[in-house]
Short mmCIF file of C-alpha atoms in Angstrom, two decimals:
data_model
loop_
_atom_site.label_atom_id
_atom_site.label_comp_id
_atom_site.label_asym_id
_atom_site.label_seq_id
_atom_site.Cartn_x
_atom_site.Cartn_y
_atom_site.Cartn_z
CA UNK A 1 0.00 -0.09 -0.01
CA UNK A 2 1.02 3.66 -0.16
CA UNK A 3 3.51 4.75 2.54
CA UNK A 4 1.62 5.28 5.87
CA UNK A 5 -1.53 3.48 4.53
CA UNK A 6 -2.73 0.07 5.92
CA UNK A 7 -5.61 -2.15 5.25
CA UNK A 8 -7.36 -4.22 8.00
CA UNK A 9 -4.30 -3.32 10.00
CA UNK A 10 -1.81 -4.67 7.55
CA UNK A 11 0.72 -2.75 5.48
CA UNK A 12 1.05 -5.30 2.72
CA UNK A 13 -0.34 -8.73 1.54
CA UNK A 14 1.51 -11.54 -0.21
CA UNK A 15 0.01 -12.94 -3.47
CA UNK A 16 1.03 -16.70 -3.81
CA UNK A 17 0.21 -18.62 -6.89
CA UNK A 18 0.71 -21.84 -5.12
CA UNK A 19 2.62 -23.44 -7.98
CA UNK A 20 3.89 -26.44 -6.21
CA UNK A 21 0.41 -27.29 -4.98
CA UNK A 22 -2.25 -27.30 -7.85
CA UNK A 23 -5.16 -27.73 -5.22
CA UNK A 24 -4.16 -24.52 -3.67
CA UNK A 25 -5.15 -25.64 -0.39
CA UNK A 26 -2.23 -27.33 1.42
CA UNK A 27 -0.59 -24.16 2.72
CA UNK A 28 -3.78 -22.34 3.90
CA UNK A 29 -4.85 -25.71 5.81
CA UNK A 30 -1.50 -26.21 7.19
CA UNK A 31 -1.17 -22.48 8.56
CA UNK A 32 -4.63 -22.81 10.10
CA UNK A 33 -3.69 -25.90 11.80
CA UNK A 34 -0.43 -24.33 13.25
CA UNK A 35 -2.79 -21.71 14.71
CA UNK A 36 -5.10 -24.21 16.02
CA UNK A 37 -2.10 -25.96 17.76
CA UNK A 38 -1.20 -22.56 19.32
CA UNK A 39 1.77 -21.40 17.11
CA UNK A 40 1.46 -17.82 15.54
CA UNK A 41 1.18 -18.34 11.85
CA UNK A 42 0.21 -16.19 8.87
CA UNK A 43 -3.51 -15.93 8.11
CA UNK A 44 -4.57 -17.08 4.77
CA UNK A 45 -7.56 -16.77 2.33
CA UNK A 46 -8.05 -17.19 -1.38
CA UNK A 47 -9.06 -14.63 -4.30
CA UNK A 48 -9.48 -14.42 -7.96
CA UNK A 49 -6.71 -12.22 -9.23
CA UNK A 50 -7.36 -9.89 -12.09
CA UNK A 51 -4.73 -7.93 -14.03
CA UNK A 52 -6.07 -5.16 -16.17
CA UNK A 53 -9.51 -6.68 -16.11
CA UNK A 54 -8.27 -10.18 -17.24
CA UNK A 55 -8.61 -13.14 -14.86
CA UNK A 56 -5.14 -14.20 -13.94
CA UNK A 57 -6.06 -17.20 -11.76
CA UNK A 58 -6.66 -18.40 -8.30
CA UNK A 59 -4.29 -17.03 -5.68
CA UNK A 60 -3.66 -17.47 -1.90
CA UNK A 61 -3.53 -14.05 0.02
CA UNK A 62 -1.03 -14.61 2.74
CA UNK A 63 -0.49 -12.38 5.74
CA UNK A 64 2.99 -10.91 5.59
CA UNK A 65 5.40 -11.74 8.51
CA UNK A 66 6.57 -8.35 9.48
CA UNK A 67 6.26 -5.71 12.36
CA UNK A 68 2.47 -5.89 12.06
CA UNK A 69 2.64 -9.71 12.52
CA UNK A 70 4.68 -9.24 15.66
CA UNK A 71 2.49 -6.50 17.09
CA UNK A 72 -0.70 -8.71 16.41
CA UNK A 73 0.89 -12.04 17.69
CA UNK A 74 3.41 -11.08 20.21
CA UNK A 75 2.43 -7.49 21.08
CA UNK A 76 6.11 -6.54 20.19
CA UNK A 77 6.35 -4.72 17.02
CA UNK A 78 9.93 -3.76 17.76
CA UNK A 79 11.11 -7.45 18.04
CA UNK A 80 13.89 -8.87 16.06
CA UNK A 81 12.67 -10.84 13.05
CA UNK A 82 14.53 -12.79 10.51
CA UNK A 83 13.76 -14.53 7.46
CA UNK A 84 15.58 -17.69 6.78
CA UNK A 85 16.71 -17.99 3.06
CA UNK A 86 17.89 -21.40 1.78
CA UNK A 87 21.24 -21.05 0.26
CA UNK A 88 22.45 -24.62 0.60
CA UNK A 89 22.25 -27.63 2.99
CA UNK A 90 22.64 -25.95 6.37
CA UNK A 91 21.53 -27.45 9.54
CA UNK A 92 22.56 -24.96 12.44
CA UNK A 93 26.24 -25.72 12.32
CA UNK A 94 28.71 -23.27 13.45
CA UNK A 95 30.10 -21.26 10.40
CA UNK A 96 32.70 -19.12 12.33
CA UNK A 97 32.62 -15.56 13.80
CA UNK A 98 31.77 -13.69 10.65
CA UNK A 99 28.38 -12.13 11.28
CA UNK A 100 27.64 -11.54 7.55
CA UNK A 101 27.47 -15.37 6.96
CA UNK A 102 24.67 -15.71 9.22
CA UNK A 103 22.89 -12.61 8.28
CA UNK A 104 22.94 -13.67 4.44
CA UNK A 105 20.89 -16.79 5.49
CA UNK A 106 18.77 -15.01 8.29
CA UNK A 107 17.78 -11.86 6.53
CA UNK A 108 16.69 -9.06 9.04
CA UNK A 109 13.10 -7.88 8.42
CA UNK A 110 13.18 -5.51 11.46
CA UNK A 111 16.27 -3.52 12.94
CA UNK A 112 18.14 -3.84 9.61
CA UNK A 113 20.66 -1.19 10.78
CA UNK A 114 21.32 -3.10 14.05
CA UNK A 115 20.20 -6.73 13.47
CA UNK A 116 22.10 -8.35 16.30
CA UNK A 117 23.93 -10.87 14.11
CA UNK A 118 26.00 -11.79 17.12
CA UNK A 119 22.88 -13.63 18.62
CA UNK A 120 22.59 -15.83 15.60
CA UNK A 121 26.23 -16.41 15.67
CA UNK A 122 25.95 -17.30 19.41
CA UNK A 123 22.87 -19.66 18.68
CA UNK A 124 24.89 -21.66 15.98
CA UNK A 125 28.00 -21.76 18.31
CA UNK A 126 26.10 -23.05 21.30
CA UNK A 127 24.29 -25.60 19.22
CA UNK A 128 27.55 -26.83 17.72
CA UNK A 129 29.53 -26.96 20.59
CA UNK A 130 27.35 -27.78 23.73
CA UNK A 131 27.43 -31.35 25.05
CA UNK A 132 24.11 -33.07 25.34
CA UNK A 133 24.37 -33.27 28.99
CA UNK A 134 24.48 -29.34 29.16
CA UNK A 135 22.22 -28.67 26.25
CA UNK A 136 18.96 -27.74 27.76
CA UNK A 137 20.49 -25.60 30.45
CA UNK A 138 22.63 -23.71 28.12
CA UNK A 139 20.22 -23.41 25.17
CA UNK A 140 16.94 -22.74 27.01
CA UNK A 141 17.88 -18.99 27.51
CA UNK A 142 18.78 -18.58 23.85
CA UNK A 143 16.03 -20.47 22.03
CA UNK A 144 12.61 -21.78 23.11
CA UNK A 145 13.15 -25.48 23.04
CA UNK A 146 9.52 -26.46 23.93
CA UNK A 147 8.14 -24.18 21.25
CA UNK A 148 10.58 -25.89 18.76
CA UNK A 149 9.60 -29.38 19.91
CA UNK A 150 5.88 -28.43 19.45
CA UNK A 151 6.79 -26.95 15.95
CA UNK A 152 8.50 -29.92 14.58
CA UNK A 153 5.73 -32.23 15.96
CA UNK A 154 3.20 -30.21 13.85
CA UNK A 155 5.58 -30.30 10.79
CA UNK A 156 5.67 -34.06 11.19
CA UNK A 157 2.04 -34.52 11.62
CA UNK A 158 1.55 -32.55 8.52
CA UNK A 159 4.08 -34.60 6.65
CA UNK A 160 6.22 -31.49 6.00
CA UNK A 161 9.50 -32.62 4.33
CA UNK A 162 10.63 -29.03 3.51
CA UNK A 163 10.65 -27.25 6.82
CA UNK A 164 13.10 -27.18 9.82
CA UNK A 165 13.71 -30.97 9.35
CA UNK A 166 13.82 -30.55 5.44
CA UNK A 167 15.62 -33.23 3.46
CA UNK A 168 17.97 -30.63 2.11
CA UNK A 169 18.57 -28.69 5.31
CA UNK A 170 16.60 -25.93 7.13
CA UNK A 171 13.92 -24.33 5.00
CA UNK A 172 10.76 -22.20 5.35
CA UNK A 173 10.58 -20.33 8.62
CA UNK A 174 11.19 -17.11 10.31
CA UNK A 175 13.11 -16.65 13.55
CA UNK A 176 11.78 -14.01 16.13
CA UNK A 177 13.37 -12.73 19.24
CA UNK A 178 11.70 -10.44 21.74
CA UNK A 179 12.87 -6.76 21.61
CA UNK A 180 13.34 -6.86 25.45
CA UNK A 181 15.54 -10.16 24.96
CA UNK A 182 14.83 -13.59 25.60
CA UNK A 183 14.82 -16.92 23.42
CA UNK A 184 14.35 -17.21 19.67
CA UNK A 185 10.98 -18.68 18.56
CA UNK A 186 10.18 -20.19 15.08
CA UNK A 187 7.39 -18.96 12.84
CA UNK A 188 6.18 -21.27 9.99
CA UNK A 189 6.24 -19.99 6.34
CA UNK A 190 5.52 -21.48 2.83
CA UNK A 191 3.79 -24.96 3.58
CA UNK A 192 2.68 -25.85 0.10
CA UNK A 193 4.32 -29.22 0.01
CA UNK A 194 2.78 -30.53 3.24
CA UNK A 195 -0.04 -33.37 3.47
CA UNK A 196 1.49 -35.41 0.57
CA UNK A 197 2.29 -38.84 2.22
CA UNK A 198 -0.22 -40.23 4.59
CA UNK A 199 2.38 -42.56 6.15
CA UNK A 200 4.92 -39.84 6.82
CA UNK A 201 7.13 -41.32 9.57
CA UNK A 202 6.94 -39.89 13.09
CA UNK A 203 10.67 -39.74 13.56
CA UNK A 204 11.38 -38.03 10.13
CA UNK A 205 14.44 -35.93 10.32
CA UNK A 206 14.78 -35.97 14.03
CA UNK A 207 18.50 -36.70 13.76
CA UNK A 208 19.32 -34.45 10.85
CA UNK A 209 20.55 -31.40 12.91
CA UNK A 210 22.06 -31.01 16.19
CA UNK A 211 19.54 -28.55 17.67
CA UNK A 212 16.70 -31.18 17.36
CA UNK A 213 18.81 -34.18 18.00
CA UNK A 214 20.40 -32.72 21.22
CA UNK A 215 17.00 -31.48 22.31
CA UNK A 216 15.39 -34.86 21.91
CA UNK A 217 18.18 -36.61 23.56
CA UNK A 218 16.47 -35.56 26.83
CA UNK A 219 13.52 -37.64 28.00
CA UNK A 220 11.37 -34.50 28.83
CA UNK A 221 11.58 -33.26 25.44
CA UNK A 222 11.03 -36.71 23.67
CA UNK A 223 7.99 -37.13 25.87
CA UNK A 224 6.77 -33.83 25.00
CA UNK A 225 7.39 -34.36 21.17
CA UNK A 226 5.25 -37.55 21.22
CA UNK A 227 2.58 -35.72 23.38
CA UNK A 228 2.27 -32.90 20.87
CA UNK A 229 1.85 -35.49 17.99
CA UNK A 230 -0.99 -37.11 20.01
CA UNK A 231 -2.51 -33.71 20.60
CA UNK A 232 -2.21 -32.82 17.11
CA UNK A 233 -4.11 -35.97 16.06
CA UNK A 234 -6.72 -35.01 18.66
CA UNK A 235 -7.01 -31.36 17.35
CA UNK A 236 -7.17 -32.47 13.67
CA UNK A 237 -9.87 -35.27 14.22
CA UNK A 238 -10.71 -38.08 12.14
CA UNK A 239 -12.94 -38.31 8.97
CA UNK A 240 -15.42 -35.99 10.64
CA UNK A 241 -12.94 -33.77 12.43
CA UNK A 242 -11.84 -30.23 12.25
CA UNK A 243 -9.18 -30.58 9.59
CA UNK A 244 -11.32 -32.55 7.22
CA UNK A 245 -14.11 -30.07 7.80
CA UNK A 246 -11.69 -27.23 6.94
CA UNK A 247 -10.53 -28.86 3.88
CA UNK A 248 -14.05 -29.30 2.56
CA UNK A 249 -14.90 -25.79 3.29
CA UNK A 250 -11.94 -24.35 1.44
CA UNK A 251 -12.47 -26.68 -1.50
CA UNK A 252 -16.02 -25.50 -1.78
CA UNK A 253 -14.68 -21.97 -1.76
CA UNK A 254 -12.03 -22.33 -4.39
CA UNK A 255 -13.21 -25.11 -6.74
CA UNK A 256 -14.84 -22.94 -9.39
CA UNK A 257 -12.03 -20.50 -9.43
CA UNK A 258 -9.41 -23.12 -9.77
CA UNK A 259 -11.45 -24.79 -12.63
CA UNK A 260 -11.53 -21.35 -14.51
CA UNK A 261 -7.78 -20.57 -13.82
CA UNK A 262 -6.07 -19.98 -17.26
CA UNK A 263 -2.72 -20.71 -15.87
CA UNK A 264 -0.81 -23.48 -13.98
CA UNK A 265 -3.75 -25.63 -13.17
CA UNK A 266 -4.31 -29.23 -14.35
CA UNK A 267 -7.61 -30.19 -16.10
CA UNK A 268 -10.84 -30.76 -14.03
CA UNK A 269 -10.37 -34.64 -13.52
CA UNK A 270 -6.79 -34.14 -12.32
CA UNK A 271 -7.66 -31.42 -10.04
CA UNK A 272 -10.23 -33.69 -8.42
CA UNK A 273 -7.74 -36.51 -8.22
CA UNK A 274 -5.26 -34.22 -6.37
CA UNK A 275 -7.58 -32.90 -3.96
CA UNK A 276 -8.72 -36.47 -3.12
CA UNK A 277 -5.24 -36.89 -1.90
CA UNK A 278 -5.62 -33.88 0.27
CA UNK A 279 -8.90 -34.96 1.45
CA UNK A 280 -7.58 -38.47 2.31
CA UNK A 281 -4.88 -36.98 4.38
CA UNK A 282 -7.04 -34.66 6.34
CA UNK A 283 -9.44 -37.58 7.07
CA UNK A 284 -7.08 -40.39 7.96
CA UNK A 285 -3.69 -38.72 9.11
CA UNK A 286 -4.91 -38.57 12.74
CA UNK A 287 -5.44 -42.32 12.77
CA UNK A 288 -2.27 -43.22 11.20
CA UNK A 289 -0.44 -41.21 13.87
CA UNK A 290 -2.41 -42.59 16.67
CA UNK A 291 -1.66 -46.09 15.51
CA UNK A 292 2.06 -45.35 15.04
CA UNK A 293 2.21 -43.97 18.58
CA UNK A 294 0.51 -47.07 19.85
CA UNK A 295 3.00 -49.12 18.33
CA UNK A 296 5.89 -47.19 19.85
CA UNK A 297 4.20 -47.45 23.21
CA UNK A 298 3.91 -51.22 22.81
CA UNK A 299 7.74 -51.23 22.38
CA UNK A 300 8.01 -51.59 18.55
CA UNK A 301 11.55 -51.08 17.43
CA UNK A 302 12.40 -47.40 17.14
CA UNK A 303 15.68 -45.54 18.15
CA UNK A 304 14.13 -42.78 20.06
CA UNK A 305 11.66 -44.93 22.15
CA UNK A 306 14.35 -47.67 22.75
CA UNK A 307 16.46 -45.10 24.61
CA UNK A 308 13.41 -44.46 26.77
CA UNK A 309 13.02 -48.12 27.86
#
């Protein structure tokens, strides 16, 4: 918008063509589920986009993560906010004392003139060098480990393979640190490749970076991780539950606009087939997760649970 102008309390909106998800629904549903689980996440809706009067297709309208987001979700518009940019396979390893290396990946969104890159360097150094025995005590003041644990539980419930536990390293999140000081928190972003694999394993990616592996090496956090997966299954519900209902509601809103989209959408039959995959996930994922948790509780082989025995 024009400088100094806002709309519905927002300075700008993001238009997403959801190119990686022809249904156009996965990200909207994922962000709504993050919020249902208690995590601040961008609000989303859908719209037909017209350019010079010509229909340009179905787009997602995404709430930008900026100082207005911080004000609305943390009551802290002056907080320190960083957008993570994937530049290669990075997993929170220590990259030395040069702050510019970290600020290239973690782009400052607020406080651009004084972004406190030393806090990012400290975070990576502590993750990389702190022994497991001391990890919780030393890292808790620096990063909110319970919020991280819940965040990755939500990602794995949603079958996210391109997030914090991504197959090619960290991806698709923001980091927020309160203006008054305190631990970093994760904010989800760009969730348009979720809900693809119904049987997505519960331990996906848990050993792929030291931050998660060293956190879950502690029984309290392992238990909390599985408790959050169980809570996610409860909050999503089954075939007649909340997540399936949201999928049907969103589908009813966008189906006609998607069918008439002149760009990037498959034919009607293919669209219906792809939506059926989303529908199946929203209906049956909770049951799959509950069954997997029961197998783990019963002592089925699994590295994490074996350490608990």
